[in-house]
Coordinates of C-alpha atoms in Angstrom, one line a residue:
Chain A
M1 CA 61.7 91.7 131.1
D2 CA 60.2 88.7 129.5
G3 CA 62.9 86.3 128.3
H4 CA 62.7 86.8 124.8
A5 CA 65.0 85.1 122.1
W6 CA 67.1 88.3 122.0
G7 CA 68.7 87.8 125.4
M8 CA 70.0 90.7 127.2
T9 CA 72.2 93.0 124.8
R10 CA 73.5 95.8 126.6
I11 CA 75.4 98.8 124.9
D12 CA 78.6 99.7 126.7
V13 CA 80.3 102.9 126.3
Q14 CA 83.7 103.1 128.0
D15 CA 85.8 105.8 128.4
L16 CA 85.4 106.8 124.8
R17 CA 87.0 110.0 123.3
K18 CA 86.9 111.4 119.8
E19 CA 89.0 114.4 118.6
Y20 CA 89.2 116.0 115.4
G21 CA 92.5 117.8 115.2
S22 CA 92.2 120.0 118.4
T23 CA 88.4 119.7 118.9
R24 CA 87.2 116.9 121.4
A25 CA 83.9 115.7 120.0
V26 CA 83.7 113.2 122.7
D27 CA 85.2 113.4 125.9
R28 CA 85.8 110.4 128.1
L29 CA 82.3 109.1 127.9
T30 CA 81.2 106.4 129.8
F31 CA 77.6 104.9 130.1
A32 CA 75.7 101.8 129.5
V33 CA 72.2 101.1 127.8
E34 CA 70.2 98.5 129.2
P35 CA 67.4 96.3 127.5
G36 CA 63.8 96.6 128.2
R37 CA 63.6 100.2 128.1
V38 CA 63.8 103.3 125.9
T39 CA 67.0 105.3 126.9
G40 CA 66.8 109.0 125.4
F41 CA 70.3 110.4 124.3
L42 CA 69.8 114.0 124.9
G43 CA 71.9 116.9 124.3
P44 CA 72.0 120.2 122.3
N45 CA 73.1 120.0 118.7
G46 CA 76.9 119.3 118.6
A47 CA 77.0 117.9 121.9
G48 CA 78.6 114.6 120.5
K49 CA 75.6 112.4 120.2
S50 CA 75.7 111.6 116.6
T51 CA 79.5 111.3 117.0
T52 CA 79.1 108.7 119.7
L53 CA 76.5 106.6 117.8
R54 CA 78.6 106.7 114.5
I55 CA 81.5 105.3 116.7
L56 CA 79.0 102.6 118.2
L57 CA 78.4 101.4 114.7
G58 CA 81.8 101.2 113.6
L59 CA 81.5 104.2 111.1
D60 CA 84.1 106.5 112.9
R61 CA 87.2 105.3 114.6
P62 CA 87.5 106.6 118.5
T63 CA 90.6 108.1 119.5
S64 CA 90.4 105.9 122.6
G65 CA 87.9 103.9 124.4
T66 CA 85.3 101.4 123.4
A67 CA 81.7 101.1 122.4
L68 CA 80.6 97.5 122.6
I69 CA 77.2 96.0 121.7
G70 CA 76.7 92.6 123.7
G71 CA 80.5 92.8 124.6
R72 CA 81.4 93.0 120.9
R73 CA 82.5 95.8 118.5
Y74 CA 79.8 96.2 115.9
A75 CA 82.4 95.7 113.2
D76 CA 82.9 92.1 114.6
L77 CA 79.2 91.2 114.3
A78 CA 78.8 88.6 111.6
E79 CA 75.3 90.2 110.2
P80 CA 75.1 93.3 112.1
L81 CA 71.7 94.0 110.9
R82 CA 70.2 90.9 112.5
E83 CA 71.5 92.5 115.7
V84 CA 71.3 96.3 115.6
G85 CA 69.1 98.4 113.8
A86 CA 70.2 101.9 113.1
L87 CA 68.5 105.0 111.6
L88 CA 71.4 107.6 111.4
D89 CA 70.3 109.9 108.5
A90 CA 67.0 109.6 106.7
Q91 CA 68.7 111.6 103.8
A92 CA 71.4 109.1 103.2
A93 CA 69.5 106.6 101.1
H94 CA 69.9 106.9 97.5
G95 CA 67.4 109.0 95.9
S96 CA 67.2 107.2 92.6
R97 CA 66.5 103.9 94.1
T98 CA 63.0 102.6 95.3
A99 CA 62.1 102.1 98.7
R100 CA 62.0 98.4 98.0
A101 CA 65.2 98.0 96.1
H102 CA 66.9 100.0 98.9
L103 CA 65.7 97.5 101.6
R104 CA 66.3 94.5 99.1
A105 CA 69.9 95.4 98.9
L106 CA 70.5 95.8 103.0
A107 CA 68.3 92.5 103.3
A108 CA 70.7 90.6 100.9
S109 CA 73.9 91.9 102.3
N110 CA 72.9 90.3 105.8
R111 CA 71.1 87.2 104.3
I112 CA 67.7 88.7 105.4
P113 CA 64.8 86.9 103.8
V114 CA 63.2 89.0 101.2
R115 CA 59.7 88.7 102.8
R116 CA 61.1 90.8 105.6
V117 CA 61.2 93.8 103.3
D118 CA 57.7 93.8 102.5
E119 CA 56.7 93.3 106.2
V120 CA 58.9 96.3 107.3
L121 CA 57.5 98.5 104.7
E122 CA 53.8 97.8 105.6
Q123 CA 54.7 98.2 109.3
A124 CA 56.2 101.7 108.4
G125 CA 53.0 102.4 106.5
L126 CA 55.2 102.6 103.1
A127 CA 53.6 99.6 101.3
A128 CA 51.7 101.7 98.8
V129 CA 54.6 103.7 98.0
A130 CA 57.4 100.6 98.0
G131 CA 57.9 100.8 94.3
R132 CA 58.5 104.7 94.2
R133 CA 61.9 106.4 93.9
I134 CA 63.2 107.7 97.3
R135 CA 63.8 111.1 95.9
T136 CA 59.8 111.5 95.5
F137 CA 59.6 110.8 99.3
S138 CA 58.9 113.8 101.8
L139 CA 61.4 113.8 104.9
G140 CA 58.6 112.2 107.0
M141 CA 58.5 109.2 104.5
R142 CA 62.3 108.8 104.5
Q143 CA 62.2 108.8 108.3
R144 CA 59.9 105.9 107.9
L145 CA 62.0 104.3 105.6
G146 CA 64.8 104.6 107.9
M147 CA 62.7 103.0 110.5
A148 CA 61.8 100.3 108.1
A149 CA 65.5 99.6 107.5
A150 CA 66.4 99.6 111.4
L151 CA 63.8 97.1 112.0
L152 CA 64.7 94.9 108.7
G153 CA 66.6 92.4 110.8
D154 CA 64.5 92.2 113.7
P155 CA 67.3 93.2 115.9
A156 CA 67.5 93.1 119.6
V157 CA 69.4 96.6 119.6
V158 CA 67.7 99.7 118.0
V159 CA 69.6 103.0 117.7
L160 CA 67.7 105.9 116.3
D161 CA 69.4 109.3 115.6
E162 CA 66.7 112.2 115.7
P163 CA 63.9 109.6 114.6
S164 CA 61.2 112.4 114.9
N165 CA 62.9 114.9 112.5
G166 CA 60.3 116.0 109.9
L167 CA 57.7 113.5 110.8
D168 CA 53.8 114.7 111.0
P169 CA 52.2 114.4 114.3
E170 CA 50.7 111.1 113.4
G171 CA 54.5 109.9 112.5
I172 CA 55.6 111.2 115.9
V173 CA 52.9 109.3 117.6
W174 CA 53.8 106.0 115.4
T175 CA 57.4 106.5 116.1
R176 CA 56.8 106.8 120.0
E177 CA 54.7 103.8 120.1
L178 CA 56.9 101.6 118.0
M179 CA 59.7 102.6 120.5
R180 CA 57.9 102.0 123.3
S181 CA 56.8 98.6 122.2
L182 CA 60.2 97.6 121.0
A183 CA 61.3 98.3 124.5
R184 CA 58.4 96.2 126.0
E185 CA 59.5 93.4 123.7
G186 CA 63.0 93.3 125.8
R187 CA 65.0 95.0 123.0
T188 CA 67.5 97.5 123.8
V189 CA 66.4 101.0 122.5
L190 CA 68.7 104.2 122.4
V191 CA 67.3 107.3 120.9
S192 CA 69.0 110.7 120.3
S193 CA 67.1 113.9 120.5
H194 CA 67.5 117.4 121.2
L195 CA 63.7 117.7 121.8
M196 CA 62.7 117.6 125.4
H197 CA 59.3 117.4 125.7
E198 CA 59.3 114.7 122.6
T199 CA 61.9 112.7 124.6
A200 CA 60.0 113.1 127.8
S201 CA 57.1 111.3 125.8
F202 CA 58.7 108.0 125.6
A203 CA 62.0 107.6 127.4
D204 CA 62.4 105.7 130.6
H205 CA 66.0 106.5 131.1
L206 CA 68.2 109.4 130.0
V207 CA 71.8 109.7 129.0
V208 CA 72.4 113.5 129.0
L209 CA 75.6 114.9 127.0
G210 CA 77.2 118.4 127.0
R211 CA 79.9 119.2 125.1
G212 CA 81.1 115.7 124.6
R213 CA 80.7 114.8 128.2
L214 CA 78.2 112.9 130.3
L215 CA 76.3 115.2 132.3
A216 CA 73.6 112.6 133.5
D217 CA 72.9 108.8 133.2
T218 CA 69.5 108.4 135.3
A219 CA 65.9 107.3 135.2
M220 CA 63.7 110.1 133.5
R221 CA 61.9 110.7 136.7
D222 CA 64.8 110.7 139.0
F223 CA 66.4 113.0 136.8
I224 CA 63.5 115.6 137.0
D225 CA 62.8 115.0 140.8
S226 CA 66.6 115.6 141.5
R227 CA 66.8 118.8 139.8
I228 CA 63.3 120.2 140.1
K229 CA 61.7 120.4 143.5
P230 CA 58.1 119.4 143.3
R231 CA 55.6 122.2 144.0
V232 CA 52.0 122.1 145.2
R233 CA 49.5 124.6 144.3
L234 CA 46.5 125.2 146.7
R235 CA 43.7 127.5 147.4
T236 CA 42.2 127.8 150.9
T237 CA 40.0 130.3 153.0
E238 CA 42.4 130.0 155.9
G239 CA 45.7 130.7 154.3
G240 CA 47.0 132.2 157.3
R241 CA 46.6 129.3 159.5
L242 CA 47.7 127.0 157.0
R243 CA 50.8 128.7 156.5
S244 CA 51.9 128.9 160.1
L245 CA 51.2 125.0 160.1
L246 CA 53.4 124.6 157.1
L247 CA 56.2 126.6 158.4
G248 CA 56.3 124.4 161.5
K249 CA 56.8 121.5 159.2
G250 CA 59.7 123.2 157.5
L251 CA 57.7 124.3 154.2
D252 CA 57.3 127.9 152.9
P253 CA 54.1 128.6 151.4
V254 CA 54.0 131.8 149.1
Q255 CA 50.8 133.5 148.3
R256 CA 50.7 134.5 144.9
E257 CA 48.6 137.7 143.5
D258 CA 45.6 135.6 142.5
G259 CA 45.3 134.6 146.0
C260 CA 46.6 130.9 145.5
W261 CA 49.4 129.4 147.6
T262 CA 52.2 127.5 146.1
V263 CA 54.4 125.3 148.4
E264 CA 57.9 124.5 147.0
G265 CA 59.2 120.9 147.9
A266 CA 55.9 119.7 149.0
R267 CA 53.6 116.8 147.7
V268 CA 49.8 117.1 147.8
E269 CA 49.6 113.9 150.0
D270 CA 51.4 115.7 152.8
I271 CA 49.6 118.8 152.5
G272 CA 46.0 117.3 152.0
A273 CA 46.8 115.1 155.2
I274 CA 47.5 118.2 157.2
A275 CA 44.7 120.3 156.4
A276 CA 42.3 117.3 156.8
R277 CA 43.6 116.7 160.4
E278 CA 43.4 120.7 160.9
G279 CA 40.0 121.0 159.5
I280 CA 41.2 123.6 157.0
P281 CA 39.1 123.9 154.2
V282 CA 40.9 123.4 150.9
L283 CA 39.4 124.6 147.5
E284 CA 42.1 123.5 145.3
L285 CA 45.0 121.1 145.8
A286 CA 47.3 120.3 143.0
Q287 CA 50.7 118.9 142.3
E288 CA 52.5 120.9 139.8
E289 CA 54.6 118.4 137.8
A290 CA 58.0 119.5 136.7
T291 CA 58.9 119.1 133.1
L292 CA 61.8 117.4 131.7
E293 CA 62.6 120.6 129.9
Q294 CA 62.9 122.5 133.1
A295 CA 65.2 119.8 134.5
Y296 CA 67.2 119.8 131.6
L297 CA 67.5 123.6 131.4
D298 CA 68.5 123.5 135.0
L299 CA 71.2 121.1 134.4
T300 CA 72.6 122.9 131.4
T301 CA 72.5 126.5 133.5
D302 CA 74.7 124.6 135.9
E303 CA 77.1 123.3 133.1
A304 CA 77.1 126.9 131.6
E305 CA 78.2 128.3 134.9
Y306 CA 80.9 125.8 135.3
A307 CA 81.9 126.2 131.6
S308 CA 82.4 130.0 131.9
A309 CA 84.1 129.6 135.1
A310 CA 86.5 127.1 133.8
P311 CA 89.0 127.5 130.7
T312 CA 87.3 127.2 127.5
S313 CA 89.6 124.2 126.4
N314 CA 86.5 122.1 125.2
Q315 CA 84.9 123.2 122.1
E316 CA 81.8 121.9 120.6
A317 CA 82.2 119.9 117.4
Chain B
M1 CA 79.6 88.3 107.1
S2 CA 79.5 86.5 103.7
Y3 CA 81.1 87.4 100.4
P4 CA 78.3 86.0 98.3
A5 CA 75.7 88.0 100.4
A6 CA 77.8 91.2 100.0
L7 CA 78.1 90.3 96.3
H8 CA 74.1 90.0 96.1
A9 CA 73.7 93.2 97.7
E10 CA 76.0 95.2 95.2
W11 CA 74.3 93.4 92.2
I12 CA 70.9 94.5 93.6
K13 CA 72.5 98.1 94.0
I14 CA 73.7 98.3 90.3
R15 CA 70.4 96.8 89.1
S16 CA 68.2 99.1 90.8
L17 CA 70.0 102.3 89.6
R18 CA 68.9 103.5 86.0
S19 CA 71.9 105.8 85.6
L20 CA 74.4 102.6 86.4
V21 CA 72.3 100.3 84.0
G22 CA 72.5 103.0 81.6
A23 CA 76.0 103.6 81.7
L24 CA 76.6 99.8 81.6
L25 CA 74.3 99.3 78.3
A26 CA 76.3 102.5 76.9
V27 CA 79.7 100.7 77.0
P28 CA 78.5 98.0 74.2
L29 CA 76.3 100.2 72.2
A30 CA 79.0 103.0 71.9
T31 CA 81.9 100.5 71.3
A32 CA 80.0 98.0 69.0
G33 CA 78.0 100.7 67.4
L34 CA 80.5 103.0 66.6
S35 CA 83.0 100.4 65.5
L36 CA 80.5 98.9 63.1
L37 CA 79.4 102.4 61.9
I38 CA 83.2 103.2 60.8
C39 CA 84.1 99.6 59.5
G40 CA 80.8 99.9 57.5
T41 CA 81.6 103.3 56.0
L42 CA 85.2 103.7 55.7
G43 CA 85.7 100.0 55.0
R44 CA 89.6 100.5 54.3
P45 CA 92.4 102.5 55.7
T46 CA 92.8 105.9 54.5
P47 CA 95.1 105.8 51.5
G48 CA 98.8 106.4 52.3
S49 CA 98.3 105.7 56.1
T50 CA 101.2 103.3 57.0
D51 CA 100.3 101.9 60.3
F52 CA 97.1 100.5 59.6
D53 CA 96.0 97.4 61.9
P54 CA 93.2 95.4 60.8
V55 CA 92.1 94.1 64.4
L56 CA 92.4 97.7 66.1
F57 CA 90.4 99.3 63.1
S58 CA 87.2 97.4 64.4
Y59 CA 87.8 98.8 67.8
Y60 CA 87.1 102.3 67.1
G61 CA 84.1 102.8 69.1
L62 CA 86.3 101.7 72.0
N63 CA 87.4 105.2 72.6
F64 CA 83.7 106.1 73.4
G65 CA 82.6 102.9 74.9
Q66 CA 85.6 103.3 77.5
L67 CA 84.1 106.6 78.8
A68 CA 80.8 104.9 79.6
A69 CA 83.1 102.4 81.7
I70 CA 84.6 105.1 83.4
V71 CA 81.4 106.7 84.2
F72 CA 79.9 103.5 85.2
G73 CA 82.9 102.8 87.7
V74 CA 82.8 106.2 88.9
I75 CA 78.9 106.2 89.6
A76 CA 78.8 102.7 91.1
M77 CA 81.5 103.8 93.8
G78 CA 81.2 107.3 94.1
G79 CA 77.4 107.5 94.2
E80 CA 77.9 105.6 97.6
Y81 CA 79.4 109.1 99.0
K82 CA 76.2 111.0 98.0
N83 CA 74.6 112.3 101.3
A84 CA 76.9 110.0 103.2
G85 CA 75.2 107.0 101.8
I86 CA 78.2 104.9 102.4
R87 CA 77.3 104.8 106.3
I88 CA 74.3 102.7 105.4
S89 CA 76.3 100.5 103.2
L90 CA 79.1 100.2 106.0
A91 CA 76.4 99.6 108.7
A92 CA 75.0 96.7 106.7
V93 CA 78.8 95.6 105.9
P94 CA 81.2 96.9 108.5
N95 CA 83.9 94.8 107.2
R96 CA 85.1 97.5 104.7
T97 CA 87.7 95.4 102.7
L98 CA 84.6 93.0 102.2
F99 CA 82.3 95.8 101.0
Y100 CA 85.0 97.0 98.7
A101 CA 86.0 93.9 97.5
A102 CA 82.2 93.0 96.7
K103 CA 81.6 96.0 94.9
L104 CA 84.6 96.2 92.8
A105 CA 84.1 92.4 91.9
T106 CA 80.4 93.1 91.0
L107 CA 81.0 96.2 88.9
G108 CA 84.1 94.7 87.1
G109 CA 82.3 91.6 86.5
C110 CA 79.4 93.7 84.8
V111 CA 81.7 95.6 82.7
F112 CA 83.6 92.5 81.7
A113 CA 80.4 90.8 80.6
V114 CA 79.2 93.4 78.6
G115 CA 82.6 94.4 77.4
L116 CA 83.2 91.0 75.9
V117 CA 79.7 91.3 74.3
A118 CA 80.9 94.5 72.8
S119 CA 84.1 93.2 71.7
L120 CA 82.7 90.2 69.8
I121 CA 80.3 92.1 67.9
S122 CA 82.8 94.9 67.1
F123 CA 85.4 92.4 65.8
L124 CA 83.1 90.0 64.2
G125 CA 80.8 92.6 62.7
G126 CA 83.4 94.9 62.1
Q127 CA 85.7 92.5 60.1
A128 CA 82.5 91.4 58.0
L129 CA 81.8 95.0 57.3
M130 CA 85.1 95.9 56.1
D131 CA 86.1 95.9 52.3
Q132 CA 87.0 92.6 50.7
G133 CA 90.6 91.8 51.6
F134 CA 91.2 94.1 54.4
G135 CA 89.2 91.9 57.2
V136 CA 90.6 89.4 59.3
G137 CA 89.3 86.3 60.8
I138 CA 89.2 85.4 64.8
S139 CA 91.7 82.8 64.2
D140 CA 94.2 85.3 62.7
P141 CA 97.2 86.1 64.7
G142 CA 96.3 88.4 67.7
A143 CA 92.8 88.3 66.9
L144 CA 91.0 86.1 69.6
R145 CA 93.7 87.8 72.3
A146 CA 92.1 91.3 71.1
V147 CA 88.7 90.0 71.7
V148 CA 89.3 89.0 75.2
G149 CA 91.6 91.8 75.7
C150 CA 88.9 94.4 74.9
G151 CA 86.6 93.0 77.7
C152 CA 89.4 92.8 80.0
Y153 CA 90.6 96.5 79.2
L154 CA 87.1 97.8 79.7
A155 CA 86.7 95.9 83.2
L156 CA 90.2 97.4 84.2
I157 CA 89.3 100.8 83.5
S158 CA 86.3 100.8 85.3
L159 CA 88.0 99.5 88.1
L160 CA 90.3 102.2 87.9
A161 CA 87.6 104.7 87.9
A162 CA 85.9 103.0 90.7
G163 CA 89.3 103.4 92.7
V164 CA 89.7 106.9 92.2
A165 CA 86.0 107.6 93.2
A166 CA 86.7 106.1 96.5
V167 CA 89.8 108.1 97.2
L168 CA 87.8 111.3 96.4
R169 CA 84.7 110.3 97.8
S170 CA 82.8 112.0 95.1
V171 CA 81.4 111.5 91.6
T172 CA 82.4 114.8 90.2
G173 CA 85.6 114.8 91.9
A174 CA 86.9 111.3 90.1
L175 CA 85.4 112.5 86.7
S176 CA 87.3 115.9 86.8
V177 CA 90.5 113.7 87.6
L178 CA 89.8 110.9 85.0
V179 CA 88.4 112.8 81.9
P180 CA 91.6 114.7 81.6
L181 CA 93.7 111.4 82.0
F182 CA 91.9 109.7 79.4
L183 CA 90.8 112.4 77.1
I184 CA 93.6 115.1 77.4
L185 CA 96.7 113.8 78.9
P186 CA 97.4 111.3 76.1
F187 CA 97.5 114.1 73.6
V188 CA 99.4 116.4 75.5
V189 CA 102.0 113.9 76.6
G190 CA 102.1 112.1 73.1
D191 CA 102.9 115.7 71.6
M192 CA 105.6 116.4 73.8
S193 CA 107.3 113.0 73.3
Q194 CA 107.1 112.2 69.7
G195 CA 107.4 108.4 68.8
G196 CA 106.2 106.8 72.0
G197 CA 107.9 107.4 75.2
A198 CA 106.0 108.3 78.4
A199 CA 102.8 108.6 76.7
D200 CA 102.8 104.7 76.0
F201 CA 102.8 104.3 79.7
L202 CA 99.4 106.1 80.1
P203 CA 96.8 103.7 81.2
D204 CA 94.6 103.9 77.9
R205 CA 97.8 103.8 75.4
A206 CA 99.4 100.9 77.2
G207 CA 96.1 99.0 77.9
Q208 CA 95.0 99.4 74.0
Q209 CA 98.2 97.6 72.9
I210 CA 96.5 94.3 73.4
L211 CA 94.3 95.3 70.6
L212 CA 96.8 95.6 68.0
Q213 CA 97.7 92.7 65.7
H214 CA 101.4 93.9 65.4
P215 CA 102.1 96.0 68.5
A216 CA 104.9 98.4 68.0
G217 CA 106.5 100.9 70.6
A218 CA 107.7 100.3 74.2
L219 CA 105.3 97.8 75.1
G220 CA 103.7 94.8 73.8
P221 CA 100.4 93.3 74.2
W222 CA 100.8 91.8 77.6
S223 CA 103.5 94.4 79.0
G224 CA 101.0 97.0 78.0
T225 CA 98.1 95.2 79.9
A226 CA 100.5 94.9 83.0
V227 CA 101.1 98.5 82.7
L228 CA 97.2 99.2 82.9
V229 CA 96.9 96.6 85.6
A230 CA 99.7 98.4 87.9
W231 CA 97.6 101.7 87.2
T232 CA 94.4 100.0 88.2
A233 CA 96.1 98.5 91.2
L234 CA 97.4 101.9 92.4
A235 CA 93.9 103.3 92.1
V236 CA 92.2 100.4 93.9
G237 CA 94.7 100.2 96.5
A238 CA 94.6 103.9 97.3
G239 CA 90.8 103.8 97.0
W240 CA 91.0 100.7 99.6
W241 CA 93.3 102.5 102.0
A242 CA 91.2 105.5 102.0
L243 CA 88.1 103.7 103.0
W244 CA 89.7 101.5 105.6
R245 CA 91.4 104.7 107.0
R246 CA 88.7 107.4 107.0
D247 CA 85.8 107.9 108.9
A248 CA 82.8 107.4 106.9

């Protein structure tokens, strides 16, 4: 991380609980979000992601536990928009205001210079429509406006709830690049999503929730590797010989109907070396990378089994 | 978090909504416009009326101007809750008491300013338009009190309306409480208790005592205003409690 002026602002969620009546939306949740990387906040709808983010931003009160930003509660920040930028709900901005007026009011409340309003409008690609009423905006334009609002105070921490919602492909790429560059600059970036493929394209680290509880808090690569075994696909003219060699190494190659072999739990480097040493001709050799989606489904399948085995006291909120 | 910054933000919010600017301008337009119209056309008390009050006579339009002040207060506060927009506001100003105080001060200040203008025009214009011998001057007893009192009255009921909107977190919900309170209840309660009584203590009746040159009934100009202040404090206090207490 380069030593930018923001310093190292962590998000610390500690033993957080939130109950609505008898419904437990967030259940003893503990995790940290580190600066300098994009942390994906994953979970199905109703897993407690938005509740956690609202508590983090001081909008909802936790039943118990704490959610701190740089060691302080959000509500105790003097001018919070200068420290934390958030996009919670793109529909929340008042439709009858212009984009510029919306941002100007936010800037004024935190004594952010007015020039920042035009800068972030420009950055979000909304400069041309800054004078239009927000109700005339498409969902994608509202998302961009929400991102502009989050960036207004040049914050060290950026929290985005489902930022790709309603965005066109260009907007999705823009959002992804923006999040990556914010993290590169040393900022703390927490992005919730229920879209695996999307999250895989920008996250370095994952915090996974299910029914209000923490299921995983790990680097994305580790998350995938720990759940889904790597697999190698190969074609060879001497399948039988290679098979017996690999069986001797504890691997179990299986021949598919099309003649290809797949080897679970192996990497191309190992198999390529063995084949070369033994002079076995290899016609094709490829690593089949597991996706975040596979890993996530594997995790949630475990969870579902756990949930159906255990008494169903935890409901989704 | 600074109070001037929060005030500045609230001022921008009011300025940038057409509905709010419209409601705010409707306060002097309705109050002064209708007051001048009545003073100019009627010009004198209807023959045989015993309770003619020359000062109050030039505030006829207030009955309509106050509705604009109520609508303004309700939209300014209740509009925040549309589509959970309050979350954006509270994320910017997480100190809810500060946010609430800044919003109330801004909206109340705006209504007081336009209300005072409306009041001056209503009084000076209205008295000038009345027939010879019926009008009074600003230096006559109770006149200046009424001119300032009208501005205060409008500001107080806009605050009351904003407080109700904060409790109910909805524009329509607040209007469905306030419209009966100001338009229907005074007549219902007034009919039930002839010659004053409970109706005198309703916010509009009590608050408008300050517009009378010679107030009659249970409340005088200042005690009447005090009753309106109490109503307003109740609504504003309840609104603060709801905002402070509940999840946004």
